PDB file of C-alpha atoms in Angstrom:
ATOM      1  CA  MET A  22    -172.773 -11.262  46.542  1.00  0.00           C
ATOM      2  CA  ASP A  23    -170.558 -14.234  47.469  1.00  0.00           C
ATOM      3  CA  ALA A  24    -168.366 -13.422  44.488  1.00  0.00           C
ATOM      4  CA  LEU A  25    -167.615  -9.997  46.002  1.00  0.00           C
ATOM      5  CA  ARG A  26    -166.840 -11.326  49.484  1.00  0.00           C
ATOM      6  CA  PRO A  27    -163.069 -11.918  48.892  1.00  0.00           C
ATOM      7  CA  TYR A  28    -162.653  -8.353  47.598  1.00  0.00           C
ATOM      8  CA  ALA A  29    -164.623  -6.846  50.499  1.00  0.00           C
ATOM      9  CA  ALA A  30    -162.481  -8.877  52.915  1.00  0.00           C
ATOM     10  CA  ALA A  31    -159.270  -7.694  51.193  1.00  0.00           C
ATOM     11  CA  PHE A  32    -160.416  -4.056  51.432  1.00  0.00           C
ATOM     12  CA  SER A  33    -161.475  -4.244  55.091  1.00  0.00           C
ATOM     13  CA  SER A  34    -158.371  -6.150  56.217  1.00  0.00           C
ATOM     14  CA  ARG A  35    -156.042  -3.646  54.538  1.00  0.00           C
ATOM     15  CA  PHE A  36    -158.081  -0.707  55.870  1.00  0.00           C
ATOM     16  CA  LEU A  37    -158.051  -2.009  59.455  1.00  0.00           C
ATOM     17  CA  LEU A  38    -154.345  -2.859  59.257  1.00  0.00           C
ATOM     18  CA  MET A  39    -153.397   0.633  58.081  1.00  0.00           C
ATOM     19  CA  MET A  40    -155.627   2.289  60.715  1.00  0.00           C
ATOM     20  CA  GLN A  41    -153.317   0.875  63.388  1.00  0.00           C
ATOM     21  CA  TYR A  42    -150.510   3.207  62.317  1.00  0.00           C
ATOM     22  CA  ARG A  43    -151.780   6.150  64.367  1.00  0.00           C
ATOM     23  CA  ALA A  44    -148.316   7.609  65.036  1.00  0.00           C
ATOM     24  CA  ALA A  45    -147.632   7.747  61.282  1.00  0.00           C
ATOM     25  CA  ALA A  46    -150.953   9.513  60.714  1.00  0.00           C
ATOM     26  CA  LEU A  47    -150.186  12.037  63.467  1.00  0.00           C
ATOM     27  CA  ALA A  48    -146.682  12.691  62.106  1.00  0.00           C
ATOM     28  CA  GLY A  49    -148.107  13.116  58.618  1.00  0.00           C
ATOM     29  CA  PHE A  50    -150.712  15.551  59.935  1.00  0.00           C
ATOM     30  CA  PHE A  51    -148.117  17.827  61.588  1.00  0.00           C
ATOM     31  CA  THR A  52    -145.936  17.729  58.471  1.00  0.00           C
ATOM     32  CA  GLN A  53    -148.902  18.638  56.279  1.00  0.00           C
ATOM     33  CA  CYS A  54    -149.846  21.485  58.630  1.00  0.00           C
ATOM     34  CA  TRP A  55    -146.344  22.909  58.217  1.00  0.00           C
ATOM     35  CA  PHE A  56    -146.325  22.664  54.411  1.00  0.00           C
ATOM     36  CA  GLY A  57    -149.908  23.919  54.263  1.00  0.00           C
ATOM     37  CA  ALA A  58    -148.974  27.006  56.295  1.00  0.00           C
ATOM     38  CA  VAL A  59    -145.995  27.669  54.004  1.00  0.00           C
ATOM     39  CA  HIS A  60    -148.213  27.358  50.913  1.00  0.00           C
ATOM     40  CA  VAL A  61    -150.787  29.717  52.419  1.00  0.00           C
ATOM     41  CA  MET A  62    -148.101  32.311  53.203  1.00  0.00           C
ATOM     42  CA  VAL A  63    -146.716  32.113  49.642  1.00  0.00           C
ATOM     43  CA  LEU A  64    -150.205  32.509  48.157  1.00  0.00           C
ATOM     44  CA  ALA A  65    -150.949  35.434  50.503  1.00  0.00           C
ATOM     45  CA  ALA A  66    -147.701  37.142  49.410  1.00  0.00           C
ATOM     46  CA  PHE A  67    -148.723  36.692  45.765  1.00  0.00           C
ATOM     47  CA  TYR A  68    -152.308  37.923  46.150  1.00  0.00           C
ATOM     48  CA  LEU A  69    -151.626  40.798  48.566  1.00  0.00           C
ATOM     49  CA  GLY A  70    -148.410  41.896  46.845  1.00  0.00           C
ATOM     50  CA  ALA A  71    -149.959  42.124  43.380  1.00  0.00           C
ATOM     51  CA  PRO A  72    -153.594  43.234  43.863  1.00  0.00           C
ATOM     52  CA  GLU A  73    -154.200  43.897  40.145  1.00  0.00           C
ATOM     53  CA  ALA A  74    -153.075  40.404  39.169  1.00  0.00           C
ATOM     54  CA  ALA A  75    -154.999  38.949  42.112  1.00  0.00           C
ATOM     55  CA  ALA A  76    -158.193  40.698  40.962  1.00  0.00           C
ATOM     56  CA  ALA A  77    -157.845  39.023  37.549  1.00  0.00           C
ATOM     57  CA  SER A  78    -157.129  35.600  39.076  1.00  0.00           C
ATOM     58  CA  PRO A  79    -159.760  32.893  38.360  1.00  0.00           C
ATOM     59  CA  ILE A  80    -159.862  31.970  42.065  1.00  0.00           C
ATOM     60  CA  SER A  81    -159.798  34.303  45.064  1.00  0.00           C
ATOM     61  CA  LEU A  82    -157.300  34.221  47.918  1.00  0.00           C
ATOM     62  CA  THR A  83    -159.913  32.658  50.210  1.00  0.00           C
ATOM     63  CA  GLN A  84    -160.536  29.908  47.653  1.00  0.00           C
ATOM     64  CA  ALA A  85    -156.799  29.365  47.161  1.00  0.00           C
ATOM     65  CA  VAL A  86    -156.333  28.987  50.935  1.00  0.00           C
ATOM     66  CA  THR A  87    -159.163  26.447  51.109  1.00  0.00           C
ATOM     67  CA  TYR A  88    -157.659  24.663  48.084  1.00  0.00           C
ATOM     68  CA  THR A  89    -154.364  24.400  49.968  1.00  0.00           C
ATOM     69  CA  TRP A  90    -155.905  22.888  53.116  1.00  0.00           C
ATOM     70  CA  LEU A  91    -157.965  20.474  51.012  1.00  0.00           C
ATOM     71  CA  ALA A  92    -154.806  19.427  49.178  1.00  0.00           C
ATOM     72  CA  GLN A  93    -152.974  18.833  52.453  1.00  0.00           C
ATOM     73  CA  GLY A  94    -155.862  16.963  54.056  1.00  0.00           C
ATOM     74  CA  LEU A  95    -156.302  14.731  51.010  1.00  0.00           C
ATOM     75  CA  LEU A  96    -152.583  14.268  50.364  1.00  0.00           C
ATOM     76  CA  ALA A  97    -152.810  10.501  50.850  1.00  0.00           C
ATOM     77  CA  VAL A  98    -155.342  10.235  48.014  1.00  0.00           C
ATOM     78  CA  MET A  99    -152.705  11.154  45.453  1.00  0.00           C
ATOM     79  CA  PRO A 100    -150.852   8.333  43.635  1.00  0.00           C
ATOM     80  CA  TRP A 101    -147.341   9.176  44.824  1.00  0.00           C
ATOM     81  CA  VAL A 102    -146.034   5.590  44.673  1.00  0.00           C
ATOM     82  CA  GLY A 103    -147.172   2.092  43.940  1.00  0.00           C
ATOM     83  CA  ASP A 104    -148.622  -0.186  46.589  1.00  0.00           C
ATOM     84  CA  PRO A 105    -145.683  -1.194  48.855  1.00  0.00           C
ATOM     85  CA  GLU A 106    -147.202  -4.663  49.342  1.00  0.00           C
ATOM     86  CA  ILE A 107    -146.820  -5.323  45.610  1.00  0.00           C
ATOM     87  CA  ALA A 108    -143.215  -4.086  45.632  1.00  0.00           C
ATOM     88  CA  ASP A 109    -142.460  -6.361  48.622  1.00  0.00           C
ATOM     89  CA  GLY A 110    -144.139  -9.248  46.819  1.00  0.00           C
ATOM     90  CA  VAL A 111    -141.939  -8.691  43.763  1.00  0.00           C
ATOM     91  CA  ARG A 112    -138.780  -8.776  45.899  1.00  0.00           C
ATOM     92  CA  SER A 113    -139.791 -11.822  47.962  1.00  0.00           C
ATOM     93  CA  GLY A 114    -141.533 -13.760  45.204  1.00  0.00           C
ATOM     94  CA  SER A 115    -144.768 -13.920  47.189  1.00  0.00           C
ATOM     95  CA  ILE A 116    -146.505 -12.177  44.298  1.00  0.00           C
ATOM     96  CA  SER A 117    -146.719 -15.620  42.728  1.00  0.00           C
ATOM     97  CA  TYR A 118    -149.361 -16.516  45.348  1.00  0.00           C
ATOM     98  CA  ASP A 119    -151.726 -14.058  43.662  1.00  0.00           C
ATOM     99  CA  ARG A 120    -151.404 -16.144  40.478  1.00  0.00           C
ATOM    100  CA  LEU A 121    -152.820 -19.106  42.386  1.00  0.00           C
ATOM    101  CA  ARG A 122    -155.717 -17.409  44.164  1.00  0.00           C
ATOM    102  CA  PRO A 123    -159.171 -18.132  42.624  1.00  0.00           C
ATOM    103  CA  VAL A 124    -159.894 -14.414  42.292  1.00  0.00           C
ATOM    104  CA  ASP A 125    -159.312 -11.674  39.736  1.00  0.00           C
ATOM    105  CA  ALA A 126    -155.785 -10.367  40.412  1.00  0.00           C
ATOM    106  CA  TYR A 127    -156.507  -6.868  39.089  1.00  0.00           C
ATOM    107  CA  ALA A 128    -159.637  -6.463  41.243  1.00  0.00           C
ATOM    108  CA  LEU A 129    -157.833  -7.849  44.305  1.00  0.00           C
ATOM    109  CA  TRP A 130    -154.911  -5.428  43.978  1.00  0.00           C
ATOM    110  CA  TYR A 131    -157.311  -2.566  43.212  1.00  0.00           C
ATOM    111  CA  VAL A 132    -159.366  -3.015  46.385  1.00  0.00           C
ATOM    112  CA  ARG A 133    -156.188  -3.485  48.432  1.00  0.00           C
ATOM    113  CA  ALA A 134    -154.893  -0.158  47.078  1.00  0.00           C
ATOM    114  CA  ALA A 135    -158.259   1.453  47.901  1.00  0.00           C
ATOM    115  CA  GLY A 136    -158.101   0.163  51.486  1.00  0.00           C
ATOM    116  CA  TRP A 137    -154.484   1.322  51.851  1.00  0.00           C
ATOM    117  CA  MET A 138    -155.340   4.784  50.522  1.00  0.00           C
ATOM    118  CA  THR A 139    -158.592   5.450  52.385  1.00  0.00           C
ATOM    119  CA  ALA A 140    -157.183   4.278  55.739  1.00  0.00           C
ATOM    120  CA  ARG A 141    -154.359   6.813  55.443  1.00  0.00           C
ATOM    121  CA  VAL A 142    -156.589   9.689  54.396  1.00  0.00           C
ATOM    122  CA  VAL A 143    -159.461   9.350  56.918  1.00  0.00           C
ATOM    123  CA  PRO A 144    -157.552  10.286  60.129  1.00  0.00           C
ATOM    124  CA  ARG A 145    -155.482  12.970  58.416  1.00  0.00           C
ATOM    125  CA  VAL A 146    -158.420  14.749  56.796  1.00  0.00           C
ATOM    126  CA  ALA A 147    -160.347  14.647  60.094  1.00  0.00           C
ATOM    127  CA  LEU A 148    -157.417  16.233  61.954  1.00  0.00           C
ATOM    128  CA  MET A 149    -156.953  18.816  59.198  1.00  0.00           C
ATOM    129  CA  ILE A 150    -160.629  19.847  59.360  1.00  0.00           C
ATOM    130  CA  LEU A 151    -160.268  20.208  63.124  1.00  0.00           C
ATOM    131  CA  ALA A 152    -157.097  22.303  62.883  1.00  0.00           C
ATOM    132  CA  ALA A 153    -157.682  24.386  59.736  1.00  0.00           C
ATOM    133  CA  GLY A 154    -161.478  24.448  59.710  1.00  0.00           C
ATOM    134  CA  ILE A 155    -162.323  24.866  63.405  1.00  0.00           C
ATOM    135  CA  VAL A 156    -159.291  25.874  65.499  1.00  0.00           C
ATOM    136  CA  LEU A 157    -158.058  28.638  63.163  1.00  0.00           C
ATOM    137  CA  PRO A 158    -161.434  30.509  63.161  1.00  0.00           C
ATOM    138  CA  LEU A 159    -161.643  30.147  66.955  1.00  0.00           C
ATOM    139  CA  MET A 160    -158.203  31.783  67.156  1.00  0.00           C
ATOM    140  CA  GLY A 161    -159.475  34.746  65.121  1.00  0.00           C
ATOM    141  CA  GLN A 162    -157.613  33.614  61.964  1.00  0.00           C
ATOM    142  CA  GLY A 163    -160.700  32.854  59.905  1.00  0.00           C
ATOM    143  CA  GLN A 164    -159.278  34.421  56.736  1.00  0.00           C
ATOM    144  CA  TRP A 165    -156.616  31.678  56.662  1.00  0.00           C
ATOM    145  CA  ALA A 166    -159.014  28.850  57.512  1.00  0.00           C
ATOM    146  CA  TRP A 167    -160.478  25.907  55.589  1.00  0.00           C
ATOM    147  CA  GLN A 168    -163.848  27.324  54.517  1.00  0.00           C
ATOM    148  CA  PRO A 169    -167.027  25.193  54.300  1.00  0.00           C
ATOM    149  CA  PRO A 170    -168.390  24.167  50.863  1.00  0.00           C
ATOM    150  CA  ALA A 171    -169.923  26.931  48.773  1.00  0.00           C
ATOM    151  CA  SER A 172    -173.394  25.343  48.946  1.00  0.00           C
ATOM    152  CA  LEU A 173    -175.169  22.078  49.691  1.00  0.00           C
ATOM    153  CA  SER A 174    -175.138  21.138  46.002  1.00  0.00           C
ATOM    154  CA  ALA A 175    -171.403  21.892  45.860  1.00  0.00           C
ATOM    155  CA  ALA A 176    -170.859  19.653  48.904  1.00  0.00           C
ATOM    156  CA  LEU A 177    -172.783  16.767  47.331  1.00  0.00           C
ATOM    157  CA  LEU A 178    -170.989  17.127  44.005  1.00  0.00           C
ATOM    158  CA  PHE A 179    -167.675  17.295  45.877  1.00  0.00           C
ATOM    159  CA  LEU A 180    -168.421  13.997  47.643  1.00  0.00           C
ATOM    160  CA  LEU A 181    -169.184  12.380  44.285  1.00  0.00           C
ATOM    161  CA  SER A 182    -166.103  13.895  42.688  1.00  0.00           C
ATOM    162  CA  GLU A 183    -163.841  12.917  45.606  1.00  0.00           C
ATOM    163  CA  THR A 184    -165.103   9.322  45.434  1.00  0.00           C
ATOM    164  CA  LEU A 185    -164.210   9.299  41.740  1.00  0.00           C
ATOM    165  CA  ALA A 186    -160.848  10.876  42.603  1.00  0.00           C
ATOM    166  CA  ILE A 187    -160.065   7.903  44.866  1.00  0.00           C
ATOM    167  CA  ALA A 188    -161.170   5.488  42.117  1.00  0.00           C
ATOM    168  CA  LEU A 189    -158.972   7.315  39.584  1.00  0.00           C
ATOM    169  CA  ALA A 190    -155.986   7.389  41.963  1.00  0.00           C
ATOM    170  CA  CYS A 191    -156.343   3.622  42.550  1.00  0.00           C
ATOM    171  CA  ALA A 192    -156.420   3.041  38.775  1.00  0.00           C
ATOM    172  CA  ILE A 193    -153.177   5.058  38.435  1.00  0.00           C
ATOM    173  CA  ILE A 194    -151.610   3.146  41.350  1.00  0.00           C
ATOM    174  CA  MET A 195    -152.513  -0.085  39.546  1.00  0.00           C
ATOM    175  CA  LEU A 196    -150.558   1.102  36.475  1.00  0.00           C
ATOM    176  CA  ILE A 197    -147.603   1.841  38.767  1.00  0.00           C
ATOM    177  CA  ASN A 198    -147.947  -1.619  40.341  1.00  0.00           C
ATOM    178  CA  ILE A 199    -147.889  -3.255  36.924  1.00  0.00           C
ATOM    179  CA  ILE A 200    -144.727  -1.340  35.967  1.00  0.00           C
ATOM    180  CA  VAL A 201    -143.147  -2.511  39.242  1.00  0.00           C
ATOM    181  CA  VAL A 202    -144.025  -6.135  38.430  1.00  0.00           C
ATOM    182  CA  ALA A 203    -142.845  -5.829  34.809  1.00  0.00           C
ATOM    183  CA  THR A 204    -139.525  -4.180  35.715  1.00  0.00           C
ATOM    184  CA  MET A 205    -139.094  -5.935  39.092  1.00  0.00           C
ATOM    185  CA  ASN A 206    -138.013  -2.596  40.560  1.00  0.00           C
ATOM    186  CA  ALA A 207    -140.121   0.020  42.365  1.00  0.00           C
ATOM    187  CA  ARG A 208    -137.544   2.787  42.694  1.00  0.00           C
ATOM    188  CA  GLY A 209    -137.584   4.157  39.157  1.00  0.00           C
ATOM    189  CA  ILE A 210    -141.326   4.593  38.705  1.00  0.00           C
ATOM    190  CA  ASN A 211    -141.814   5.815  42.291  1.00  0.00           C
ATOM    191  CA  PHE A 212    -139.193   8.560  41.849  1.00  0.00           C
ATOM    192  CA  LEU A 213    -140.699   9.512  38.491  1.00  0.00           C
ATOM    193  CA  MET A 214    -144.242   9.806  39.831  1.00  0.00           C
ATOM    194  CA  GLN A 215    -143.526  12.292  42.604  1.00  0.00           C
ATOM    195  CA  PRO A 216    -142.743  15.403  40.479  1.00  0.00           C
ATOM    196  CA  ILE A 217    -145.564  14.464  38.079  1.00  0.00           C
ATOM    197  CA  VAL A 218    -148.064  14.265  40.929  1.00  0.00           C
ATOM    198  CA  ILE A 219    -146.853  17.483  42.589  1.00  0.00           C
ATOM    199  CA  ILE A 220    -147.222  19.540  39.402  1.00  0.00           C
ATOM    200  CA  PHE A 221    -150.135  18.006  37.502  1.00  0.00           C
ATOM    201  CA  THR A 222    -152.568  17.388  40.377  1.00  0.00           C
ATOM    202  CA  GLY A 223    -152.369  21.007  41.572  1.00  0.00           C
ATOM    203  CA  ASN A 224    -150.583  20.135  44.808  1.00  0.00           C
ATOM    204  CA  LEU A 225    -147.801  22.642  44.121  1.00  0.00           C
ATOM    205  CA  LEU A 226    -150.065  25.382  42.740  1.00  0.00           C
ATOM    206  CA  PRO A 227    -153.780  25.374  41.897  1.00  0.00           C
ATOM    207  CA  LEU A 228    -154.026  24.543  38.194  1.00  0.00           C
ATOM    208  CA  ALA A 229    -156.227  27.599  37.605  1.00  0.00           C
ATOM    209  CA  LEU A 230    -153.242  29.837  38.479  1.00  0.00           C
ATOM    210  CA  TYR A 231    -151.031  28.536  35.656  1.00  0.00           C
ATOM    211  CA  PRO A 232    -150.716  30.611  32.432  1.00  0.00           C
ATOM    212  CA  ASP A 233    -153.793  30.778  30.203  1.00  0.00           C
ATOM    213  CA  ALA A 234    -152.129  28.781  27.422  1.00  0.00           C
ATOM    214  CA  LEU A 235    -151.724  25.762  29.734  1.00  0.00           C
ATOM    215  CA  ARG A 236    -155.055  25.786  31.580  1.00  0.00           C
ATOM    216  CA  THR A 237    -157.130  23.738  29.122  1.00  0.00           C
ATOM    217  CA  PHE A 238    -154.466  21.042  28.902  1.00  0.00           C
ATOM    218  CA  LEU A 239    -153.993  21.001  32.678  1.00  0.00           C
ATOM    219  CA  LEU A 240    -157.752  20.642  33.284  1.00  0.00           C
ATOM    220  CA  VAL A 241    -158.295  17.719  30.872  1.00  0.00           C
ATOM    221  CA  GLN A 242    -155.150  15.708  31.727  1.00  0.00           C
ATOM    222  CA  PRO A 243    -155.868  12.764  34.078  1.00  0.00           C
ATOM    223  CA  PHE A 244    -154.098  13.994  37.217  1.00  0.00           C
ATOM    224  CA  ALA A 245    -156.464  16.995  37.478  1.00  0.00           C
ATOM    225  CA  GLY A 246    -159.187  14.535  38.449  1.00  0.00           C
ATOM    226  CA  VAL A 247    -157.268  13.420  41.528  1.00  0.00           C
ATOM    227  CA  LEU A 248    -157.218  16.817  43.243  1.00  0.00           C
ATOM    228  CA  ASP A 249    -157.938  19.926  41.170  1.00  0.00           C
ATOM    229  CA  ILE A 250    -161.427  19.075  39.883  1.00  0.00           C
ATOM    230  CA  PRO A 251    -162.867  18.036  43.299  1.00  0.00           C
ATOM    231  CA  ASN A 252    -161.326  21.090  44.941  1.00  0.00           C
ATOM    232  CA  ARG A 253    -162.758  23.522  42.407  1.00  0.00           C
ATOM    233  CA  ILE A 254    -166.187  21.910  42.746  1.00  0.00           C
ATOM    234  CA  TYR A 255    -165.918  22.295  46.544  1.00  0.00           C
ATOM    235  CA  PHE A 256    -165.704  26.112  46.447  1.00  0.00           C
ATOM    236  CA  ALA A 257    -167.892  26.437  43.312  1.00  0.00           C
ATOM    237  CA  ALA A 258    -165.194  27.506  40.873  1.00  0.00           C
ATOM    238  CA  LEU A 259    -166.699  24.705  38.760  1.00  0.00           C
ATOM    239  CA  THR A 260    -170.501  24.723  38.737  1.00  0.00           C
ATOM    240  CA  GLY A 261    -173.350  23.426  36.565  1.00  0.00           C
ATOM    241  CA  GLN A 262    -172.240  21.930  33.257  1.00  0.00           C
ATOM    242  CA  MET A 263    -168.554  22.604  33.976  1.00  0.00           C
ATOM    243  CA  ALA A 264    -168.759  20.604  37.208  1.00  0.00           C
ATOM    244  CA  TRP A 265    -170.438  17.690  35.446  1.00  0.00           C
ATOM    245  CA  ALA A 266    -167.876  17.929  32.633  1.00  0.00           C
ATOM    246  CA  GLY A 267    -165.136  17.620  35.265  1.00  0.00           C
ATOM    247  CA  ILE A 268    -166.859  14.590  36.815  1.00  0.00           C
ATOM    248  CA  GLY A 269    -167.242  13.100  33.327  1.00  0.00           C
ATOM    249  CA  LEU A 270    -163.499  13.517  32.772  1.00  0.00           C
ATOM    250  CA  GLN A 271    -162.805  11.695  36.045  1.00  0.00           C
ATOM    251  CA  MET A 272    -165.038   8.805  34.958  1.00  0.00           C
ATOM    252  CA  PHE A 273    -163.445   8.686  31.501  1.00  0.00           C
ATOM    253  CA  TRP A 274    -159.848   8.524  32.766  1.00  0.00           C
ATOM    254  CA  THR A 275    -160.763   5.980  35.463  1.00  0.00           C
ATOM    255  CA  ALA A 276    -162.478   3.668  32.962  1.00  0.00           C
ATOM    256  CA  LEU A 277    -159.623   4.047  30.443  1.00  0.00           C
ATOM    257  CA  PHE A 278    -156.922   3.275  33.023  1.00  0.00           C
ATOM    258  CA  ILE A 279    -158.844   0.278  34.395  1.00  0.00           C
ATOM    259  CA  VAL A 280    -159.274  -1.227  30.915  1.00  0.00           C
ATOM    260  CA  LEU A 281    -155.631  -0.529  30.077  1.00  0.00           C
ATOM    261  CA  GLY A 282    -154.468  -1.882  33.443  1.00  0.00           C
ATOM    262  CA  ARG A 283    -156.462  -5.115  33.177  1.00  0.00           C
ATOM    263  CA  PHE A 284    -155.113  -5.811  29.689  1.00  0.00           C
ATOM    264  CA  TRP A 285    -151.525  -4.970  30.682  1.00  0.00           C
ATOM    265  CA  LEU A 286    -151.605  -6.968  33.943  1.00  0.00           C
ATOM    266  CA  ALA A 287    -152.891 -10.052  32.103  1.00  0.00           C
ATOM    267  CA  ARG A 288    -149.914  -9.882  29.729  1.00  0.00           C
ATOM    268  CA  VAL A 289    -147.402  -9.273  32.532  1.00  0.00           C
ATOM    269  CA  MET A 290    -148.747 -12.065  34.745  1.00  0.00           C
ATOM    270  CA  ALA A 291    -148.714 -14.488  31.800  1.00  0.00           C
ATOM    271  CA  ARG A 292    -144.967 -13.927  31.489  1.00  0.00           C
ATOM    272  CA  LEU A 293    -144.253 -13.841  35.231  1.00  0.00           C
ATOM    273  CA  GLU A 294    -141.183 -15.850  36.274  1.00  0.00           C
ATOM    274  CA  VAL A 295    -140.266 -16.576  39.900  1.00  0.00           C
ATOM    275  CA  GLN A 296    -136.563 -17.183  40.469  1.00  0.00           C
ATOM    276  CA  GLY A 297    -134.725 -18.717  43.437  1.00  0.00           C
ATOM    277  CA  GLY A 298    -135.808 -21.422  45.801  1.00  0.00           C
TER     278      GLY A 298
END
């Protein structure tokens, strides 16, 4: 257990540090409420304006609305950019300190990214549940609200899948971090990731609503495991073997990215040069 103590300390210190930014969390919540409402209105226009197409849709309007609020509440889970601490370390040269620490650099950066991510998502998802899951029904707008899980088993599978989604997102962030270290520039990869994340996670549109020819590819590609698979498990669009297949895909991509990231980081750190003085 002593071997894990430095990593637990790194996670808790980053988590507690990020939890102090309450104003940022509140601002993010209001922004996500606005974009969530816009998404819901667009989906309502699509479903109510084309009832025949809506009837053939793989997910109902109620499920699509819940998908939207889940996506907004869990927005911070998605790997939009690399860890800003790593980018700052590259600019200042302080990243060299991590070469000297008697710990595994990959594991240290991974748990830091996990602390950074979970601290941003906890307050925002709690506020979103309050606003979209409780206040909207009390206002008589239950049809536009965040609905509860389809069943107890769906809720338990969702918790497992969402935990794996965070693990997968951290593994992707680690690949971004390594690119930042290798190129000594965070701008390029951070700009590139944003459209990829918006489209391939399902943040822009639930992946089930894309054309039939693209659905299989969109479901098996790694970014589906960050948002789309947990969301579909939540409202039972994925059940039984399909749900476990989705969870298996999350585990596969997470393990693959961790192995790839560890190998790549070892090569990059071996060639690391610190300039200046």
